[in-house]
mmCIF file of C-alpha atoms in Angstrom:
data_model
loop_
_atom_site.group_PDB
_atom_site.id
_atom_site.type_symbol
_atom_site.label_atom_id
_atom_site.label_comp_id
_atom_site.label_asym_id
_atom_site.label_seq_id
_atom_site.Cartn_x
_atom_site.Cartn_y
_atom_site.Cartn_z
ATOM 1 C CA MET A 1 -7.367 125.474 95.587
ATOM 2 C CA LYS A 2 -7.810 122.195 93.813
ATOM 3 C CA ASN A 3 -11.538 122.383 94.463
ATOM 4 C CA ASP A 4 -11.694 125.825 92.847
ATOM 5 C CA ILE A 5 -9.890 124.575 89.763
ATOM 6 C CA TYR A 6 -12.181 121.528 89.608
ATOM 7 C CA LYS A 7 -15.282 123.707 89.940
ATOM 8 C CA LYS A 8 -14.086 126.107 87.251
ATOM 9 C CA GLY A 9 -13.327 123.178 84.928
ATOM 10 C CA LEU A 10 -16.750 121.678 85.577
ATOM 11 C CA VAL A 11 -18.468 125.000 84.872
ATOM 12 C CA LEU A 12 -16.469 125.416 81.627
ATOM 13 C CA LEU A 13 -17.368 121.887 80.552
ATOM 14 C CA CYS A 14 -21.047 122.569 81.221
ATOM 15 C CA LEU A 15 -20.858 125.782 79.208
ATOM 16 C CA ILE A 16 -19.232 123.935 76.300
ATOM 17 C CA ILE A 17 -21.905 121.215 76.439
ATOM 18 C CA ILE A 18 -24.669 123.829 76.535
ATOM 19 C CA ALA A 19 -23.089 125.649 73.589
ATOM 20 C CA ILE A 20 -22.858 122.430 71.600
ATOM 21 C CA ILE A 21 -26.467 121.540 72.383
ATOM 22 C CA THR A 22 -27.593 125.062 71.406
ATOM 23 C CA ILE A 23 -25.703 124.979 68.092
ATOM 24 C CA VAL A 24 -26.928 121.476 67.221
ATOM 25 C CA GLY A 25 -30.476 122.426 68.169
ATOM 26 C CA TYR A 26 -30.285 125.534 65.959
ATOM 27 C CA TYR A 27 -29.195 123.587 62.885
ATOM 28 C CA ILE A 28 -31.743 120.852 63.501
ATOM 29 C CA SER A 29 -34.499 123.465 63.807
ATOM 30 C CA LYS A 30 -33.293 125.249 60.649
ATOM 31 C CA GLU A 31 -33.236 121.991 58.704
ATOM 32 C CA GLU A 32 -36.744 121.122 59.877
ATOM 33 C CA GLN A 33 -37.958 124.545 58.767
ATOM 34 C CA GLN A 34 -36.374 124.054 55.331
ATOM 35 C CA VAL A 35 -37.959 120.609 54.975
ATOM 36 C CA GLU A 36 -41.328 122.017 56.044
ATOM 37 C CA SER A 37 -40.934 124.909 53.602
ATOM 38 C CA ILE A 38 -40.128 122.517 50.725
ATOM 39 C CA SER A 39 -43.027 120.287 51.699
ATOM 40 C CA ASN A 40 -45.449 123.212 51.811
ATOM 41 C CA SER A 41 -44.155 124.422 48.441
ATOM 42 C CA GLU A 42 -44.660 120.990 46.887
ATOM 43 C CA ILE A 43 -48.164 120.790 48.331
ATOM 44 C CA GLU A 44 -48.981 124.236 46.954
ATOM 45 C CA GLU A 45 -47.629 123.318 43.505
ATOM 46 C CA LYS A 46 -49.646 120.082 43.526
ATOM 47 C CA ASN A 47 -52.791 121.965 44.528
ATOM 48 C CA ILE A 48 -52.261 124.427 41.657
ATOM 49 C CA GLU A 49 -51.657 121.553 39.211
ATOM 50 C CA ASP A 50 -54.772 119.709 40.439
ATOM 51 C CA SER A 51 -56.784 122.901 40.093
ATOM 52 C CA GLU A 52 -55.558 123.426 36.520
ATOM 53 C CA ASN A 53 -56.350 119.817 35.615
ATOM 54 C CA THR A 54 -59.837 120.176 37.075
ATOM 55 C CA GLU A 55 -60.425 123.322 35.016
ATOM 56 C CA LYS A 56 -59.214 121.564 31.860
ATOM 57 C CA GLN A 57 -61.558 118.646 32.513
ATOM 58 C CA LYS A 58 -64.457 121.098 32.558
ATOM 59 C CA GLN A 59 -63.413 122.581 29.209
ATOM 60 C CA THR A 60 -64.616 121.411 25.804
ATOM 61 C CA ILE A 61 -62.933 121.406 22.412
ATOM 62 C CA LYS A 62 -64.268 121.636 18.869
ATOM 63 C CA VAL A 63 -62.857 119.320 16.216
ATOM 64 C CA ASP A 64 -63.605 118.916 12.495
ATOM 65 C CA ILE A 65 -63.894 115.459 10.934
ATOM 66 C CA GLY A 66 -64.450 114.617 7.284
ATOM 67 C CA GLY A 67 -63.949 112.017 4.585
ATOM 68 C CA ALA A 68 -65.182 108.451 5.022
ATOM 69 C CA ILE A 69 -67.332 109.219 8.037
ATOM 70 C CA LYS A 70 -71.116 108.871 8.246
ATOM 71 C CA ASN A 71 -71.748 112.327 9.664
ATOM 72 C CA PRO A 72 -68.856 114.696 8.833
ATOM 73 C CA GLY A 73 -68.743 118.078 10.499
ATOM 74 C CA VAL A 74 -67.585 119.964 13.567
ATOM 75 C CA TYR A 75 -68.116 118.293 16.946
ATOM 76 C CA GLU A 76 -67.777 119.512 20.513
ATOM 77 C CA LEU A 77 -66.048 117.048 22.826
ATOM 78 C CA LYS A 78 -64.705 116.985 26.357
ATOM 79 C CA TYR A 79 -61.105 118.014 26.926
ATOM 80 C CA GLY A 80 -58.920 114.914 26.687
ATOM 81 C CA SER A 81 -61.121 113.122 24.139
ATOM 82 C CA ARG A 82 -59.422 110.907 21.577
ATOM 83 C CA VAL A 83 -59.791 110.350 17.833
ATOM 84 C CA ASP A 84 -61.785 107.181 18.481
ATOM 85 C CA ASP A 85 -64.287 109.185 20.569
ATOM 86 C CA LEU A 86 -64.720 111.614 17.670
ATOM 87 C CA ILE A 87 -65.268 108.806 15.144
ATOM 88 C CA LEU A 88 -67.960 107.247 17.340
ATOM 89 C CA MET A 89 -69.656 110.618 17.858
ATOM 90 C CA ALA A 90 -69.693 111.174 14.087
ATOM 91 C CA GLY A 91 -71.515 107.903 13.484
ATOM 92 C CA GLY A 92 -68.582 105.686 12.590
ATOM 93 C CA ILE A 93 -66.625 104.955 9.413
ATOM 94 C CA THR A 94 -68.446 104.380 6.111
ATOM 95 C CA GLU A 95 -68.286 101.217 4.011
ATOM 96 C CA ASN A 96 -66.310 103.098 1.347
ATOM 97 C CA ALA A 97 -63.503 103.935 3.777
ATOM 98 C CA ASN A 98 -59.920 103.033 2.956
ATOM 99 C CA SER A 99 -59.594 100.711 5.949
ATOM 100 C CA ASP A 100 -55.971 99.759 5.272
ATOM 101 C CA TYR A 101 -54.834 103.385 5.183
ATOM 102 C CA ILE A 102 -56.862 104.258 8.288
ATOM 103 C CA SER A 103 -55.534 101.323 10.315
ATOM 104 C CA GLN A 104 -51.940 102.139 9.332
ATOM 105 C CA ASN A 105 -51.964 105.940 9.513
ATOM 106 C CA ILE A 106 -54.785 107.123 11.774
ATOM 107 C CA ASN A 107 -53.932 106.948 15.468
ATOM 108 C CA LYS A 108 -57.316 106.452 17.105
ATOM 109 C CA ALA A 109 -55.754 106.769 20.557
ATOM 110 C CA LYS A 110 -54.415 110.270 19.848
ATOM 111 C CA VAL A 111 -55.652 112.960 22.254
ATOM 112 C CA LEU A 112 -57.437 115.704 20.332
ATOM 113 C CA GLU A 113 -56.835 119.419 20.663
ATOM 114 C CA ASP A 114 -59.117 122.346 19.947
ATOM 115 C CA GLU A 115 -59.421 123.141 16.208
ATOM 116 C CA ASP A 116 -57.942 119.787 15.128
ATOM 117 C CA LYS A 117 -58.895 118.417 11.680
ATOM 118 C CA VAL A 118 -59.311 114.657 11.145
ATOM 119 C CA TYR A 119 -59.715 113.272 7.627
ATOM 120 C CA LEU A 120 -60.470 109.614 6.928
ATOM 121 C CA PRO A 121 -59.847 108.785 3.236
ATOM 122 C CA ASN A 122 -62.290 106.960 0.958
ATOM 123 C CA MET A 123 -61.238 104.104 -1.317
ATOM 124 C CA ASP A 124 -61.146 106.415 -4.344
ATOM 125 C CA ASP A 125 -59.021 109.082 -2.632
ATOM 126 C CA ASP A 126 -55.422 109.567 -3.683
ATOM 127 C CA VAL A 127 -53.691 108.431 -0.473
ATOM 128 C CA ASP A 128 -50.262 109.511 -1.746
ATOM 129 C CA GLN A 129 -51.586 113.041 -2.126
ATOM 130 C CA ILE A 130 -53.169 112.888 1.339
ATOM 131 C CA LYS A 131 -49.833 111.840 2.832
ATOM 132 C CA PHE A 132 -48.133 114.701 1.019
ATOM 133 C CA ILE A 133 -50.636 117.213 2.403
ATOM 134 C CA GLU A 134 -50.330 115.818 5.937
ATOM 135 C CA ASN A 135 -46.531 115.891 5.845
ATOM 136 C CA ASN A 136 -46.557 119.379 4.375
ATOM 137 C CA SER A 137 -48.919 120.661 7.058
ATOM 138 C CA LYS A 138 -46.701 119.225 9.808
ATOM 139 C CA THR A 139 -43.729 121.199 8.540
ATOM 140 C CA ASN A 140 -45.775 124.380 8.402
ATOM 141 C CA ASP A 141 -47.467 124.320 11.805
ATOM 142 C CA ASN A 142 -46.342 127.880 12.478
ATOM 143 C CA CYS A 143 -47.659 129.236 9.176
ATOM 144 C CA GLU A 144 -51.027 130.921 8.671
ATOM 145 C CA ASP A 145 -54.124 128.738 8.629
ATOM 146 C CA ASN A 146 -54.761 127.442 5.094
ATOM 147 C CA LYS A 147 -58.337 128.610 5.443
ATOM 148 C CA SER A 148 -57.108 132.138 4.886
ATOM 149 C CA ILE A 149 -58.714 133.893 1.940
ATOM 150 C CA THR A 150 -55.307 134.418 0.340
ATOM 151 C CA ASN A 151 -54.611 130.673 0.412
ATOM 152 C CA LYS A 152 -57.941 129.487 -0.946
ATOM 153 C CA ILE A 153 -57.895 127.725 -4.294
ATOM 154 C CA ASP A 154 -59.777 129.336 -7.190
ATOM 155 C CA ILE A 155 -61.512 126.341 -8.767
ATOM 156 C CA ASN A 156 -61.947 128.248 -12.052
ATOM 157 C CA ILE A 157 -58.235 128.626 -12.728
ATOM 158 C CA ALA A 158 -56.388 126.211 -10.401
ATOM 159 C CA SER A 159 -54.115 123.626 -11.998
ATOM 160 C CA LYS A 160 -54.780 119.925 -11.686
ATOM 161 C CA GLU A 161 -51.958 119.593 -9.155
ATOM 162 C CA LYS A 162 -53.374 122.464 -7.085
ATOM 163 C CA LEU A 163 -56.855 120.947 -7.062
ATOM 164 C CA MET A 164 -55.374 117.664 -5.864
ATOM 165 C CA THR A 165 -54.135 119.342 -2.683
ATOM 166 C CA LEU A 166 -57.758 119.581 -1.525
ATOM 167 C CA ASN A 167 -58.914 116.921 0.926
ATOM 168 C CA GLY A 168 -60.577 114.069 -0.930
ATOM 169 C CA ILE A 169 -59.792 115.390 -4.424
ATOM 170 C CA GLY A 170 -57.616 112.923 -6.259
ATOM 171 C CA GLN A 171 -56.546 112.774 -9.885
ATOM 172 C CA SER A 172 -59.916 111.636 -11.262
ATOM 173 C CA TYR A 173 -61.875 114.306 -9.392
ATOM 174 C CA ALA A 174 -59.434 117.004 -10.457
ATOM 175 C CA ASP A 175 -59.903 115.930 -14.084
ATOM 176 C CA ARG A 176 -63.690 116.096 -13.696
ATOM 177 C CA ILE A 177 -63.520 119.604 -12.194
ATOM 178 C CA ILE A 178 -61.363 120.857 -15.068
ATOM 179 C CA GLU A 179 -63.612 119.170 -17.639
ATOM 180 C CA TYR A 180 -66.695 120.754 -16.076
ATOM 181 C CA ARG A 181 -65.284 124.288 -15.833
ATOM 182 C CA ASN A 182 -64.163 124.151 -19.462
ATOM 183 C CA LYS A 183 -67.859 123.906 -20.353
ATOM 184 C CA HIS A 184 -69.430 125.820 -17.446
ATOM 185 C CA LYS A 185 -67.531 128.432 -15.461
ATOM 186 C CA PHE A 186 -68.161 128.163 -11.727
ATOM 187 C CA ASN A 187 -70.177 131.147 -10.466
ATOM 188 C CA SER A 188 -70.147 129.932 -6.858
ATOM 189 C CA ILE A 189 -68.273 127.313 -4.869
ATOM 190 C CA GLU A 190 -71.540 125.401 -4.370
ATOM 191 C CA GLU A 191 -71.635 124.656 -8.105
ATOM 192 C CA ILE A 192 -68.728 122.265 -7.676
ATOM 193 C CA MET A 193 -71.339 119.782 -6.456
ATOM 194 C CA ASN A 194 -72.502 119.621 -10.089
ATOM 195 C CA VAL A 195 -69.293 117.733 -10.814
ATOM 196 C CA SER A 196 -69.891 113.994 -10.926
ATOM 197 C CA GLY A 197 -69.043 112.333 -7.613
ATOM 198 C CA ILE A 198 -68.804 115.508 -5.547
ATOM 199 C CA GLY A 199 -71.775 115.526 -3.213
ATOM 200 C CA GLU A 200 -72.615 117.416 -0.051
ATOM 201 C CA LYS A 201 -70.238 115.446 2.163
ATOM 202 C CA ARG A 202 -67.212 115.908 -0.089
ATOM 203 C CA PHE A 203 -68.143 119.568 -0.586
ATOM 204 C CA ALA A 204 -68.279 120.025 3.195
ATOM 205 C CA ASN A 205 -64.660 118.881 3.379
ATOM 206 C CA ILE A 206 -63.361 121.410 0.849
ATOM 207 C CA LYS A 207 -65.720 124.403 1.008
ATOM 208 C CA ASP A 208 -63.471 126.332 3.414
ATOM 209 C CA PHE A 209 -60.502 125.916 1.090
ATOM 210 C CA ILE A 210 -61.934 126.982 -2.285
ATOM 211 C CA LYS A 211 -63.196 130.155 -3.918
ATOM 212 C CA VAL A 212 -64.354 131.565 -7.281
ATOM 213 C CA ASP A 213 -63.358 134.956 -8.676
#
């Protein structure tokens, strides 16, 4: 009788141990599957991110540079290029550049984006006006591009203050434009190069922002 009870107790104990082992094994297996799933997900996300970065590295951007630069214009650069790369590509800064302003306000380490505009002021530029334009453009990033026809400045009727919002046109240049148009009405935007001091380079910086009616 005692042996039967002992055997039954032993069998029950074995069943309990087996049950415990089964339950523990189940949870361990489930946890391993979750860890493996998370790991695979992280690997997949990293692969997607690496793929996107590789695609971006193959892309190019176009950036406009003007002002005190030897060869102003639009340049095509690799994705991830910086302002300093653009300056070097454009031939470097001219001798007439406002070096103090550039060193204090132009971040040459800044990563460029497609359609960026970089302007390096000359010594005779109105830097206060340039700062005003830059600050104003930062607060209106979501507005329409100022190259829109409706936003272009009519150089035949624009006020002195309006003319001074153009890149590179300070007080003295605005006065010269007004003096010239009082004698000779502008028939085309190219005629602004007849104004003393406004050559091809300065014209290239403002041509997309002016008009004549």
